XYZ file of C-alpha atoms in Angstrom:
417
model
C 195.254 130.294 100.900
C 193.606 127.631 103.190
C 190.734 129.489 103.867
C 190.048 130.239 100.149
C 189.963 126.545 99.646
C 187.782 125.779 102.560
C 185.385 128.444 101.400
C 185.512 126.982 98.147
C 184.478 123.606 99.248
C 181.455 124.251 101.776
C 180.537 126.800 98.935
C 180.202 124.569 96.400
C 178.010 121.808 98.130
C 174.908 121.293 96.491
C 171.592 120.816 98.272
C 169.795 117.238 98.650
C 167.991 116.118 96.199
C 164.098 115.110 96.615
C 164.115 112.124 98.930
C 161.032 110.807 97.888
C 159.248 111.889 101.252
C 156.128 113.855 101.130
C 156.015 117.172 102.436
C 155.687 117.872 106.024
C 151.884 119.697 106.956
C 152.978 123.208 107.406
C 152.837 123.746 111.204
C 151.234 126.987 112.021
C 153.741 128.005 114.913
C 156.441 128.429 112.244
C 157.436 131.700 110.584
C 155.375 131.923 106.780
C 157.416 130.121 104.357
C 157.869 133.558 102.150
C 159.449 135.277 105.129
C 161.764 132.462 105.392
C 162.653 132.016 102.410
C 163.133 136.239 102.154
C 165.268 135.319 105.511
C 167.375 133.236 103.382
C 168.067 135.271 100.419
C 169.280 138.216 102.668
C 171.322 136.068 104.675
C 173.430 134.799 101.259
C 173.205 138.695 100.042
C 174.920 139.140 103.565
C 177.877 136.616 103.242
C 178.475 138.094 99.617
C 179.193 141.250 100.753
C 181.254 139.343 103.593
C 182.736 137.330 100.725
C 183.993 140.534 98.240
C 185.381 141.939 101.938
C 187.515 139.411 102.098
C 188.454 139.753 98.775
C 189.794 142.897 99.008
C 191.606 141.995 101.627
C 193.400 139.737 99.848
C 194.100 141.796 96.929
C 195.917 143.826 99.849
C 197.343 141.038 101.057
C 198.852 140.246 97.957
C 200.386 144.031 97.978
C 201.517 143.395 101.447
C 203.521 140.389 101.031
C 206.175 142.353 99.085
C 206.088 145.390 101.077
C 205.921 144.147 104.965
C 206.105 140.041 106.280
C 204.930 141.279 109.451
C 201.517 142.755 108.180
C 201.592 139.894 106.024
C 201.275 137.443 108.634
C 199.072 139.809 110.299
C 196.505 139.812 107.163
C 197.096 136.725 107.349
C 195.533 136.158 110.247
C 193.013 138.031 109.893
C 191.989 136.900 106.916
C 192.139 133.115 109.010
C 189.633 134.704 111.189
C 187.505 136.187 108.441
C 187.517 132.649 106.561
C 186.517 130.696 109.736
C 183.878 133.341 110.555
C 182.444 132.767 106.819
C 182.761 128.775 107.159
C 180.635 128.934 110.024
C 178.402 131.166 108.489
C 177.855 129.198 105.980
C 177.453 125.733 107.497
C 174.761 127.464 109.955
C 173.204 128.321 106.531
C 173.304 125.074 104.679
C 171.681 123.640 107.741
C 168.945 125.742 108.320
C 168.715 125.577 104.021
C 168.139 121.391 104.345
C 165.966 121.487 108.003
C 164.093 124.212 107.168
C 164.025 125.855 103.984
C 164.164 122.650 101.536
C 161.105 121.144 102.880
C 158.971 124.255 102.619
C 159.689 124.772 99.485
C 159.071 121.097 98.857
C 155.736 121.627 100.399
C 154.838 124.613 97.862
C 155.994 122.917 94.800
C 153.588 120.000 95.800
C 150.942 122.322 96.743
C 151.509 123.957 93.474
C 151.267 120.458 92.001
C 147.914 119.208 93.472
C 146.602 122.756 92.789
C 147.159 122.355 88.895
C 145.594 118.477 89.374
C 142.579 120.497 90.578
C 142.501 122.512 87.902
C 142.929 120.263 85.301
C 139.654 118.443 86.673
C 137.814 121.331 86.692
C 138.640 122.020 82.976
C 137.460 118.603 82.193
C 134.103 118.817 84.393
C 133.624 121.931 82.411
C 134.073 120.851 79.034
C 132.089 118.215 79.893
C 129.430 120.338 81.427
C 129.060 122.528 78.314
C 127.419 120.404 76.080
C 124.923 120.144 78.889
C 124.421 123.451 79.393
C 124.351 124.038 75.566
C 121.101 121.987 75.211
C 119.574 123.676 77.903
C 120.034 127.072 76.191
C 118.559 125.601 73.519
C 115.633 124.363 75.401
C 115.056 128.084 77.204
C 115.452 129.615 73.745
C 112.508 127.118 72.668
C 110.789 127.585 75.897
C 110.929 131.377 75.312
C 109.303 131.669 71.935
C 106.661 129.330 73.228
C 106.252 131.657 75.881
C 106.172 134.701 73.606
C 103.413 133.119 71.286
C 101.329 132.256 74.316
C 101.828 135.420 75.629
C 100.875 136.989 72.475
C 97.367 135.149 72.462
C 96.823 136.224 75.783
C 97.166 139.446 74.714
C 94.880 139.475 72.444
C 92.311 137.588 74.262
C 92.720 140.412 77.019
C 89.771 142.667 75.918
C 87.415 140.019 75.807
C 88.732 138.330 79.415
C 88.194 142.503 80.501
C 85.012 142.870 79.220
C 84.004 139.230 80.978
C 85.713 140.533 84.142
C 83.835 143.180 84.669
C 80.263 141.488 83.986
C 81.183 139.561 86.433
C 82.454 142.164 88.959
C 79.022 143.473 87.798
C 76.413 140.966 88.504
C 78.545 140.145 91.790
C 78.088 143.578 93.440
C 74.264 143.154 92.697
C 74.418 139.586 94.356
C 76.082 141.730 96.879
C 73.097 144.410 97.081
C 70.546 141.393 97.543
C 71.682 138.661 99.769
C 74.662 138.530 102.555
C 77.708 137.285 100.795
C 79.545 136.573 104.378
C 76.946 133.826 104.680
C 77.592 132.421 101.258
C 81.613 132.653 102.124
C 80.648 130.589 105.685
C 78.955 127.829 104.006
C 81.546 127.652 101.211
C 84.528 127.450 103.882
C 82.571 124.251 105.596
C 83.723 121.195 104.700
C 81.969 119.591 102.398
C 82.552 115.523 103.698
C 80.774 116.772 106.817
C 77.787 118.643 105.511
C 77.253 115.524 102.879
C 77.115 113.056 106.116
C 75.564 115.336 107.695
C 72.576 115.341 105.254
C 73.104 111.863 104.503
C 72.879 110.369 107.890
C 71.180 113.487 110.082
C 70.732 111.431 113.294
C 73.095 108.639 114.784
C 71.480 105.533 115.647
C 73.107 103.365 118.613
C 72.723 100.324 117.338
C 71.735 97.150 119.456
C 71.210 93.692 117.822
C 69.009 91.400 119.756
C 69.101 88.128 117.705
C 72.102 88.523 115.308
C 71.923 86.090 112.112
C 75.750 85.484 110.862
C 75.070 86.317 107.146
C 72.264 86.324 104.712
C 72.468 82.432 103.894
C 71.708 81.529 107.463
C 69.071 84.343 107.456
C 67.499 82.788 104.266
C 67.425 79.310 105.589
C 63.747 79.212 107.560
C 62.149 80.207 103.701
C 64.332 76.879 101.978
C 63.757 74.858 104.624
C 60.276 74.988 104.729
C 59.853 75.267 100.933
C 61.998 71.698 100.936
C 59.714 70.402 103.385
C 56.395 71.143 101.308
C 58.057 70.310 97.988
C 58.831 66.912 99.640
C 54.960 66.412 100.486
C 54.168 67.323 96.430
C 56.747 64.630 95.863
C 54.927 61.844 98.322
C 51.339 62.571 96.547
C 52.650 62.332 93.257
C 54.974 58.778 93.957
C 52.685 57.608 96.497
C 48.397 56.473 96.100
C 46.366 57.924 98.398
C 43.884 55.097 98.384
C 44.683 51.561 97.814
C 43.844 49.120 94.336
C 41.444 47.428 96.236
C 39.576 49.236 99.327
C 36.217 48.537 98.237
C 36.135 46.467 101.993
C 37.561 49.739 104.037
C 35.242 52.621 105.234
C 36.387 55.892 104.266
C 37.974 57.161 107.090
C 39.672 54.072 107.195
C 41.528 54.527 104.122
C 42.508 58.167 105.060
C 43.739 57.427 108.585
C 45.785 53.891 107.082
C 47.396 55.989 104.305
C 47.994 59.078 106.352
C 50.523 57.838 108.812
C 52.266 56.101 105.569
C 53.061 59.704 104.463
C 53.548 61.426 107.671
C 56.295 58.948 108.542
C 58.159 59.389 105.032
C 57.671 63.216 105.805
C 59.649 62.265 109.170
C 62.742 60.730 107.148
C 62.445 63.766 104.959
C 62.621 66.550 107.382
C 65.344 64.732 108.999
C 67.429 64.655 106.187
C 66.706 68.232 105.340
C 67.421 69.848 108.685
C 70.194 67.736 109.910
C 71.856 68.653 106.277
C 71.564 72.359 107.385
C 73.742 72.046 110.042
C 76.318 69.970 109.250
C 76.228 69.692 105.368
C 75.510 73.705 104.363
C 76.690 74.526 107.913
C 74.742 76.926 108.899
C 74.611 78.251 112.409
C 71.609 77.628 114.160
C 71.345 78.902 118.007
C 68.914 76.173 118.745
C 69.586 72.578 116.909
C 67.456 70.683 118.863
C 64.330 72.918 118.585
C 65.274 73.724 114.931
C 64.452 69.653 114.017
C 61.212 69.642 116.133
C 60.072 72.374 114.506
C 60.867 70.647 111.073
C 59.022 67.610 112.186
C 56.220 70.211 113.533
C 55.396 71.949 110.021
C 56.069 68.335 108.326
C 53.375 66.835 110.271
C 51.263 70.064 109.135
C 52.222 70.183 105.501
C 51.384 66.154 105.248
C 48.024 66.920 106.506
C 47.236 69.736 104.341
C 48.764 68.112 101.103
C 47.658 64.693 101.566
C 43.934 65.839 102.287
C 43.915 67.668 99.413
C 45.029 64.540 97.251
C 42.910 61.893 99.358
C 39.891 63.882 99.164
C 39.440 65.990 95.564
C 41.947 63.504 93.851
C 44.129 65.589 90.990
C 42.291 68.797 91.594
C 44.020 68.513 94.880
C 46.868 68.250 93.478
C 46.567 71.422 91.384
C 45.301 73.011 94.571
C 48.440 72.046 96.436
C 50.493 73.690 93.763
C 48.799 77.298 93.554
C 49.144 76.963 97.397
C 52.514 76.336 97.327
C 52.871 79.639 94.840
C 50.513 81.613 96.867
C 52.893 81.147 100.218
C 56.206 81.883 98.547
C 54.897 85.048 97.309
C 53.305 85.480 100.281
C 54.764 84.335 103.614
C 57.230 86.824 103.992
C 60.317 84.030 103.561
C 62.097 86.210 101.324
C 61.087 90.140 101.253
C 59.469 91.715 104.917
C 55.330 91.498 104.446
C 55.044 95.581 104.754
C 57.064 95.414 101.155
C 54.761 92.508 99.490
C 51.675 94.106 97.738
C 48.338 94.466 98.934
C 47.054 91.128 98.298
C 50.000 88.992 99.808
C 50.043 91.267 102.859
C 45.558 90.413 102.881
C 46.160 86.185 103.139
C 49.526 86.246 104.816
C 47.901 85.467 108.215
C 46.230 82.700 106.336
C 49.212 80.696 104.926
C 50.928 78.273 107.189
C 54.150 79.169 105.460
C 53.820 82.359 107.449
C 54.226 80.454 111.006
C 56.030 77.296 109.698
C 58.940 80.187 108.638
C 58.379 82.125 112.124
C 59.209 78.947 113.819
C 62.282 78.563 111.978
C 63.499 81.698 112.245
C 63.072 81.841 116.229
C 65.348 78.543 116.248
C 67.986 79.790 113.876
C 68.622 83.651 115.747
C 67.421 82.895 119.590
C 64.115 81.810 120.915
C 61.889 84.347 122.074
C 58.633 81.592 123.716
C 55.866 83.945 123.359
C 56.135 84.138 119.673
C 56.992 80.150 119.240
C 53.852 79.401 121.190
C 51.770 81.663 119.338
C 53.103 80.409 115.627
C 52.957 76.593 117.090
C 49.231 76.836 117.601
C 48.033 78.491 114.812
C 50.308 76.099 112.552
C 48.860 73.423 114.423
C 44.901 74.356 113.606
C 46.241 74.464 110.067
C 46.617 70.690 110.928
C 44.180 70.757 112.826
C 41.322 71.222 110.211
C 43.007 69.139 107.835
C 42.577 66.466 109.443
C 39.144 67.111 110.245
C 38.057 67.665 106.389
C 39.580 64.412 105.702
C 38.045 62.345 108.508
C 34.951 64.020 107.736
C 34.037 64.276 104.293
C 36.499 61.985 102.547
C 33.892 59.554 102.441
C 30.853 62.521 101.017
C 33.520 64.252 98.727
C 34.882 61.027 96.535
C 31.616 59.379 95.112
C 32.257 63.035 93.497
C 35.521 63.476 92.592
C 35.627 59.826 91.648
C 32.938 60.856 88.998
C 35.404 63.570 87.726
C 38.221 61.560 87.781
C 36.868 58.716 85.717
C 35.148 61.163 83.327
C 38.863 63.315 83.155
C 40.909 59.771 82.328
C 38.265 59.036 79.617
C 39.211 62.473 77.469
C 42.627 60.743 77.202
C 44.428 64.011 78.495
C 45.025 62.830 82.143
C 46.164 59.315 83.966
């Protein structure tokens, strides 16, 4: 009839195909997608048996039709009602199949899909893995007959580490029975950096520089400078005569006095250049400039005196004299090394060399001035001057018909000029 046709037709409709769209997140308010799907399957075993109901029915119907119209139509109608009952049914179904169930089990084949994907890298890290792990089985089994031999050797070193052990345990319980190991535990826990300084450095000076020099090149320059200065006076006595060609008219004293002030004013230009070149050609850092040159002119004026007498009265002897001077002060003064270091003899003539107060002088210029020690070193350089001067003016005149006599006799063995 009609309604087998309809039936036929919603029956028959297949369910959407995939659309393309991915799978909806499964929304955890909704029933589990098993129980709906179970939902489903009981729902089409439900319209079956509906289904072979109305079958029957019409296998009575088709009885009926030659036996009674009336019932016919009757059956008829019921089976009308039956079929629209079942068409609703089953459009109810179909939709709840395409809003509901489709997508969920959409979802699962997709989560089924990405679940193999995982698998399938897994595998691969795996195989990739083994290799890997391979060699490092191979290393533990190396590892672990290394580890046997060793052991092995240990093994049979044992008795003799025993035997040691217990000498040791030994003589350490008779250390114990003579001194106080707690004591020898106390000074082992201390720290060592500490008890070295300690020793090293037992008291802690406060340090407080009066007079700092910069560095040792400005501490060093009193010593050069006045070695420069003396050096300079050598220099004069050998370039320069100390008496003149022809001075058979002049006295003496006359000759000493007109010859002096020659040299003393070339040891001027001298010092000059030598000081002024501390400063500003080595610069060095002197406290006290001004006082550093007139203390340079000071010990020039001395070292003139003593030099040229020494020339102008005992001729070349005074000039070997002025040498073994000049060694005896650098060994001596105290320019280089403090005088409680220098050896007995140094530390005997130091108070005689005026090296000693010529490099005193310099020295209070260069770090700070203290004025009782500059007046002090000024005077006794001075009388080093002082007396000089006085041999020259004095016995110059007494001392040559001598040395002139030496002299002559000296230039006549051909070994001097």
């Amino acid at each position: 009839g009609n309604a087998d046709e309809n039936t036929s037709e919603e029956g028959n409709q297949e369910p959407d195909g995939d659309t393309g769209e991915e799978p909806n997140q499964q929304n955890p308010d909704q029933p589990n997608n098993q129980e709906q799907i179970e939902n489903a399957l009981n729902q089409l075993t439900s319209m079956k048996a509906t289904l072979q109901d109305l079958q029957e029915q019409l296998n009575q119907a088709d009885e009926m039709i030659t036996e009674n119209n009336e019932a016919l139509e009757e059956t008829m109608a019921n089976l009308k009602e039956t079929a629209q009952f079942t068409n609703e049914r089953l459009d109810a179904f179909i939709t709840e199949y395409k809003e509901t169930i489709e997508p969920r089990i959409k979802e699962e084949i997709q989560h089924a899909k990405s679940s193999l994907e995982s698998a399938k890298n897994i595998l691969t890290e795996i195989q990739q893995t083994i290799p890997e792990a391979q060699e490092i089985l191979n290393r533990t089994a190396t590892n672990l007959t290394d580890g046997e031999d060793l052991l092995e050797s240990v093994l049979a070193e044992y008795p003799y580490i025993n035997t040691k052990i217990n000498e040791l345990a030994d003589k350490i319980r008779s250390v114990e029975g003579k001194t106080d190991l707690s004591e020898m535990i106390e000074l082992l826990q201390n720290d060592p950096d500490a008890e070295r300084n300690f020793f090293e450095e037992p008291v802690m000076l406060n340090q407080n520089k009066l007079f700092p020099i910069e560095n040792y090149g400005t501490g060093m320059t009193p010593f050069y400078t006045i070695l420069a200065i003396w050096v300079g006076g050598l220099l004069l006595i050998s370039l320069l005569a100390t008496d003149p060609h022809h001075g058979e008219s002049y006295t003496g004293r006359q000759i000493y006095f007109g010859r002096l002030f020659t040299f003393i004013t070339i040891g001027f230009v001298q010092t000059l250049i030598v000081t002024v070149g501390d400063m500003y050609l080595l610069g060095v850092e002197i406290k006290e400039p001004i006082w550093f040159i007139l203390f340079g002119l000071l010990s020039s004026v001395v070292f003139i005196l003593i030099v040229y007498t020494l020339v102008s009265v005992f001729g070349d002897i005074g000039k070997a004299l002025a040498i073994v001077f000049l060694v005896l002060q650098i060994a001596g003064a105290g320019g280089t090394y403090p005088v409680d270091l220098l050896p007995e003899f140094f530390q005997a003539i130091n108070p005689f060399l005026p090296f000693t107060y010529a490099i005193s002088l310099m020295r209070e210029a260069v770090g700070g001035i203290v004025w009782s020690r500059v007046q002090h070193d000024a005077i006794v350089l001075s009388m080093f001057g002082l007396v000089a001067l006085l041999v020259g003016a004095l016995f110059k005149a007494r001392l040559n018909k001598y040395t002139h006599k030496l002299m002559k006799k000296s230039r006549e063995t051909g070994l001097f000029h």
